[in-house]
Coordinates of C-alpha atoms in Angstrom, one line a residue:
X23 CA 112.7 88.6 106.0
X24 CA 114.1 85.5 103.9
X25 CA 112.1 83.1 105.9
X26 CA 108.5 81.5 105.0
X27 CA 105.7 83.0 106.8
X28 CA 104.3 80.5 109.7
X29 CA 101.8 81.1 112.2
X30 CA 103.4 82.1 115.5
X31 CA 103.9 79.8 118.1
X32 CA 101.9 81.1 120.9
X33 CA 100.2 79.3 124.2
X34 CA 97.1 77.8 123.7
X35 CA 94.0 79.1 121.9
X36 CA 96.2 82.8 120.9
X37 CA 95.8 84.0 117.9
X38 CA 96.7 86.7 115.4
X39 CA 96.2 90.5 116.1
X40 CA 93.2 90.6 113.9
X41 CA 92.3 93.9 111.7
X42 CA 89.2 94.7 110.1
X43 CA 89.6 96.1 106.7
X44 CA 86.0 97.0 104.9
X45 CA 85.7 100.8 104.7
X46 CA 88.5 101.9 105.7
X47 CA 91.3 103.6 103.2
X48 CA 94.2 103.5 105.3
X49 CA 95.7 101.3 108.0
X50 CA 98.5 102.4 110.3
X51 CA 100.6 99.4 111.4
X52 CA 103.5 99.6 114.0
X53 CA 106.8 100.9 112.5
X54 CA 108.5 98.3 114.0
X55 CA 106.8 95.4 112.0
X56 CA 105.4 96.8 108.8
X57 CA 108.7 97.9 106.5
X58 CA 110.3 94.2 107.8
X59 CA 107.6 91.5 108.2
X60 CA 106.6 89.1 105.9
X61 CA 103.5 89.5 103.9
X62 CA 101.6 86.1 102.8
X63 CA 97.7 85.6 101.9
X64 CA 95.6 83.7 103.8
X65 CA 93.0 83.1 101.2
X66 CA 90.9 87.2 101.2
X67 CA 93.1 88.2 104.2
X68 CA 96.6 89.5 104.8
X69 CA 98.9 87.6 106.9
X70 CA 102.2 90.0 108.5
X71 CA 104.7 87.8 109.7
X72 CA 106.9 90.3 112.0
X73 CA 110.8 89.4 112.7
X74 CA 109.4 89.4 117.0
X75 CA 107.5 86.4 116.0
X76 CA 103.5 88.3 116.1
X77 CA 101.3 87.9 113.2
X78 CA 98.7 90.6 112.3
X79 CA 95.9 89.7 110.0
X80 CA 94.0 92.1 107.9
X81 CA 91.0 90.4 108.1
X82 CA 89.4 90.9 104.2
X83 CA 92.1 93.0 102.5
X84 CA 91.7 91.1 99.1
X85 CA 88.0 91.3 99.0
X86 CA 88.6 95.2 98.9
X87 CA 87.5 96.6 95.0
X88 CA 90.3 98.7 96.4
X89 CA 92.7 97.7 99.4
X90 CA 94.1 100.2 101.7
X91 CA 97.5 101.2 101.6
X92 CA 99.2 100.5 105.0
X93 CA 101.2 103.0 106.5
X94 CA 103.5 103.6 109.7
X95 CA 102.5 106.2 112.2
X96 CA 104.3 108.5 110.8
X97 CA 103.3 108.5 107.5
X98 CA 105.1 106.3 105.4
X99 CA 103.5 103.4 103.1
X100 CA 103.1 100.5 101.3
X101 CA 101.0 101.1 98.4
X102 CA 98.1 98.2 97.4
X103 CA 100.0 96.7 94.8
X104 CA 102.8 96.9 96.6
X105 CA 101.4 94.9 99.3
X106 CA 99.9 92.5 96.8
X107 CA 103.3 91.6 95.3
X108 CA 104.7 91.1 98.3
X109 CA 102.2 88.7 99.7
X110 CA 101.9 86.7 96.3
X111 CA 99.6 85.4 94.3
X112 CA 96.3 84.1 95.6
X113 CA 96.3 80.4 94.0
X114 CA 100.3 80.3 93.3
X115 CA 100.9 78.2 90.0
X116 CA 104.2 76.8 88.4
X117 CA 103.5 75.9 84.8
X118 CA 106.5 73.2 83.9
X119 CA 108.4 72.2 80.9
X120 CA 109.4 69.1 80.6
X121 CA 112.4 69.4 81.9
X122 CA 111.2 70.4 85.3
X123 CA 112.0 74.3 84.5
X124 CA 109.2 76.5 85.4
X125 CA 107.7 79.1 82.8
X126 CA 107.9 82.9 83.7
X127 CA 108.4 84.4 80.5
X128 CA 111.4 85.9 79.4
X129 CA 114.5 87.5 81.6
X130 CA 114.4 91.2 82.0
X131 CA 117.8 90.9 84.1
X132 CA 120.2 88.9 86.2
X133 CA 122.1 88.3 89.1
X134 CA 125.9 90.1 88.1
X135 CA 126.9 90.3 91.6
X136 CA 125.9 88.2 95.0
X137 CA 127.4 88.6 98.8
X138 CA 125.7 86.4 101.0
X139 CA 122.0 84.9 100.7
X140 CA 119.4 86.7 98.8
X141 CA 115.8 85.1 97.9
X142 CA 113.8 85.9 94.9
X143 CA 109.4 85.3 95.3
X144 CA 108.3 84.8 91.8
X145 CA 104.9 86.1 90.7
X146 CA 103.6 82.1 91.0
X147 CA 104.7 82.1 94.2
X148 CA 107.3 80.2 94.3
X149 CA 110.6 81.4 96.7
X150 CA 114.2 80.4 95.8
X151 CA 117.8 81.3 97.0
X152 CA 119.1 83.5 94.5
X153 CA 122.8 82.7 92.7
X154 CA 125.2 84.5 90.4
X155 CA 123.4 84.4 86.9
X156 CA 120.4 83.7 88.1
X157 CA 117.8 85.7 85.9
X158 CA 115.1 88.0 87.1
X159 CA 111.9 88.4 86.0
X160 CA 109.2 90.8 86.1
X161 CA 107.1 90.7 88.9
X162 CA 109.7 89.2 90.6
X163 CA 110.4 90.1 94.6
X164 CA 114.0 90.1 95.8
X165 CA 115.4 90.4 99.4
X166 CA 118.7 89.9 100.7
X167 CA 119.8 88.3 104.2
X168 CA 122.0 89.9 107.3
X169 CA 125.1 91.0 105.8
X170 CA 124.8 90.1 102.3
X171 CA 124.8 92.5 99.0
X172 CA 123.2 91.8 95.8
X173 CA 123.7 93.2 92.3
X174 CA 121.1 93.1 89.2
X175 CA 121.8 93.8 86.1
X176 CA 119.0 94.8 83.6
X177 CA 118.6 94.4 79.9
X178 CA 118.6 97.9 79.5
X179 CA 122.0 98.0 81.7
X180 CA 120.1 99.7 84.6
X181 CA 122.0 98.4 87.4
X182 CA 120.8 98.2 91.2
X183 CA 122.6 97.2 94.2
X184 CA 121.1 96.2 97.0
X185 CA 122.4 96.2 100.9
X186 CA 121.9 93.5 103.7
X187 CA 118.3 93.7 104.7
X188 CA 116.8 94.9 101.7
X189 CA 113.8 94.3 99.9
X190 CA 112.3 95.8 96.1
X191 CA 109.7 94.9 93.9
X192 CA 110.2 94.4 90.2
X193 CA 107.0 96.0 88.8
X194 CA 107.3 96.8 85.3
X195 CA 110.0 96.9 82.8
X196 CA 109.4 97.6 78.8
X197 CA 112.6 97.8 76.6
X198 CA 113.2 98.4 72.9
X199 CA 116.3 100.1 71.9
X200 CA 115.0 101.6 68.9
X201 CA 111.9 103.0 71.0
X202 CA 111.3 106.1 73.0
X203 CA 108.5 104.8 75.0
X204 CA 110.7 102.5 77.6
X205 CA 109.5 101.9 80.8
X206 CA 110.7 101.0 84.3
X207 CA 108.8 100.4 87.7
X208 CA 110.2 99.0 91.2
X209 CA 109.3 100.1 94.3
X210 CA 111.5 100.0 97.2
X211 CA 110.6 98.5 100.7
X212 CA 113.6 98.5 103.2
X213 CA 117.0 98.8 102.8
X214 CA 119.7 100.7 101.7
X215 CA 120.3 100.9 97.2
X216 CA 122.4 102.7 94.4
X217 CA 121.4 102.1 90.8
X218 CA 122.9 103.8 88.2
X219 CA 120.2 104.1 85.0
X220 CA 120.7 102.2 81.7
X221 CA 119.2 103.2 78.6
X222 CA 115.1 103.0 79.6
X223 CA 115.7 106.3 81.9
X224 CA 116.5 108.7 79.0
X225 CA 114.0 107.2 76.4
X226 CA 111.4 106.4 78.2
X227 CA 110.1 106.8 82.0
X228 CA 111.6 105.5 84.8
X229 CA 109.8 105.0 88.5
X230 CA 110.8 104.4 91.7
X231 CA 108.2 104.1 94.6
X232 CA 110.0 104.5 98.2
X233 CA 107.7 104.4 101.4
X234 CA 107.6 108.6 101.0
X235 CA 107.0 109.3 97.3
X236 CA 108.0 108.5 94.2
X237 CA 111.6 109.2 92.5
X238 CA 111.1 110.2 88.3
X239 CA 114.4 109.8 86.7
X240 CA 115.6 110.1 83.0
X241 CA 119.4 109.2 83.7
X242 CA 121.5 109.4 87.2
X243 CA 123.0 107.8 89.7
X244 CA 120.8 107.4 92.8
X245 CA 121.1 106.3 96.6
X246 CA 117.8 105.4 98.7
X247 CA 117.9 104.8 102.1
X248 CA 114.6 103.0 103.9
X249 CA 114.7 103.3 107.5
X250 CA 113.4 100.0 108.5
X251 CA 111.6 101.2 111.5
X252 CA 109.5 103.9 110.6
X253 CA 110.0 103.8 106.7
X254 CA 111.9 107.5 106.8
X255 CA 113.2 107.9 102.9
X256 CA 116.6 109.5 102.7
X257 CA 117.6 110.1 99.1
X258 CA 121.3 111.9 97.5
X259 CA 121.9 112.4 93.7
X260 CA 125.3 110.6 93.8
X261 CA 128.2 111.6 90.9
X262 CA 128.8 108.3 88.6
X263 CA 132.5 107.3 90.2
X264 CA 132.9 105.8 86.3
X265 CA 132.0 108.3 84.8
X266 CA 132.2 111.3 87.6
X267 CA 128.9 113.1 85.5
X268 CA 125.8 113.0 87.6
X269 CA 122.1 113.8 86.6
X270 CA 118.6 115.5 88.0
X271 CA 115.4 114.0 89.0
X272 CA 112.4 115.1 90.7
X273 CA 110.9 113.2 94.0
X274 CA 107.2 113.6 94.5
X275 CA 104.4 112.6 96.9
X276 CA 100.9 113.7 98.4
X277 CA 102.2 116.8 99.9
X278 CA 104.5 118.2 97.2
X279 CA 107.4 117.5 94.7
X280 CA 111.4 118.7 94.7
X281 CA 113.9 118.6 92.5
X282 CA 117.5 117.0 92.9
X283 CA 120.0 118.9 90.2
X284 CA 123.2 118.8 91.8
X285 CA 126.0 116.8 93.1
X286 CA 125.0 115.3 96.6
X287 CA 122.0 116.7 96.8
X288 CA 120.3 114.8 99.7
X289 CA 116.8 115.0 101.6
X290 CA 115.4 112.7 104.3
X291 CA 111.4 112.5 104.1
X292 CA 109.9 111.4 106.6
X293 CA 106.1 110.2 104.9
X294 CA 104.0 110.5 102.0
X295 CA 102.2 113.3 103.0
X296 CA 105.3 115.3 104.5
X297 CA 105.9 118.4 102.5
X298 CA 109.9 117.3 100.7
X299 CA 111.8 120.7 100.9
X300 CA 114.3 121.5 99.3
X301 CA 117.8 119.4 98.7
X302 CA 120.7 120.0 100.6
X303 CA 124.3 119.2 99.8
X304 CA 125.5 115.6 101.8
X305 CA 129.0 115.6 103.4
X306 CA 131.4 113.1 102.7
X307 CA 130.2 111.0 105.7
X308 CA 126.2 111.0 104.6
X309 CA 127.5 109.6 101.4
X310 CA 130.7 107.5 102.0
X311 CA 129.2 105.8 105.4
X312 CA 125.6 105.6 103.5
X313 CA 126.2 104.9 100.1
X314 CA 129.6 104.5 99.9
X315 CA 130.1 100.9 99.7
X316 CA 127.9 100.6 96.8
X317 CA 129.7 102.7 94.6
X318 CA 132.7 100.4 93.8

């Protein structure tokens, strides 16, 4: 996942898988490669990189008014913008200052806390190894390597930690502490991640896109679980352990919405067009083994 994307190194006169895109609204791509392969553009096409070593290219996915999401066979997805951040831009910039720093607007967060090797792909393009400090940016994409953890801290105090293997995109963020019209976007790709909500979730909107549906929050404690292979969403309403308080949100998708009110309360969705259910309480060893080690 941290690595650039390169052609594969096949025998002689292979190629990519090739997909054609025009007319088509979806496109189902093997569980095993789509939540963990790397995305790149290859001028109008999409370029995935999977961690076997195969590259599949969606021959004319940019020149779509609207690209198809792609989506696992059974039923979870990658939304077009989602995809499009991911891959980067199509003619990736880096405006300098003098000093050799490049320009991407102001900090809407940092690195407070770093285990291991994480990457950060900046909306020019540009990929660099993250460090404690570091700022983050909207727009930005941040993954983190085999057995590393990664903590970001937003400006609103929204924190999200983030387990080895994971990947988010860091889609939107608008905060003014005298304003009640805050907003937060990321959307989740693989991995497993607690956040705990700052100040934008209670005066505002907050937004989290998994590969199932979409989590609305106005102040709690979350845990997300990806599947990598498949893109199953499991999700629990975890109590604060600062504060021991916990909140309520409401998960929706194409088939139907549920709400999460209490302690624990924990679903596993399997797609965006699988009817949610309702909640039920997690035991100690859904939440502890799961989650667990993002709580301290």
């Amino acid at each position: 996942m941290l690595e650039e994307i390169v052609p594969s190194d096949g025998l002689a006169g292979s190629g990519p898988e090739t997909i054609e895109v025009s007319g088509q609204s979806g496109i189902v791509i093997d569980s095993d490669d789509l939540f963990t392969a790397d995305f790149a553009r290859a001028g109008d096409d999409l370029l995935l990189h999977t961690v076997d070593g195969k590259d599949i290219l969606l021959h004319g996915y940019f020149a779509q008014d609207l690209p198809p999401q792609l989506e696992s066979p059974e039923g979870a997805r990658l939304s077009p913008d989602t995809v499009e951040a991911l891959a980067g831009p199509k003619y990736p910039v880096a405006y300098a200052q003098a000093d050799g720093n490049v320009q991407l607007g102001s900090p809407i967060g940092h690195v407070s806390e770093l285990n291991g090797l994480a990457r950060v792909q900046h909306p020019d393009g540009s990929r660099v190894d993250l460090h404690d400090g570091d700022p983050i940016y909207q727009g930005d994409v941040v993954s983190t390597g085999v057995g590393s953890g990664l903590g970001i801290q937003f400006v609103d105090n929204t924190v999200f930690s983030l387990s080895a293997n994971a990947r988010m995109t860091i889609d939107e963020l608008i905060y003014n502490p005298s304003s009640n019209a805050n907003s937060m976007g990321v959307s989740l790709v693989q991995g497993t991640f607690v956040f705990v909500t700052g100040q934008i979730a209670p005066t505002g909107g907050m937004d989290v896109d998994t590969p199932a549906g979409t989590i609305g929050i106005r102040g709690t404690t979350v845990g997300v679980q990806i599947a990598s292979f498949g893109g199953a969403t499991s999700i629990v309403n975890l109590v604060n352990p600062d504060t021991g308080q916990y909140g309520s949100f409401v998960f929706s998708n194409f088939a139907g919405s549920t709400t999460f009110n209490q302690a624990n309360h924990y679903l596993r969705i399997g797609g965006a067009n699988s009817l949610p259910g309702t909640p039920t309480i997690a035991g100690s060893n859904i939440v502890n083994n799961v989650f667990g080690h993002d709580l301290s």
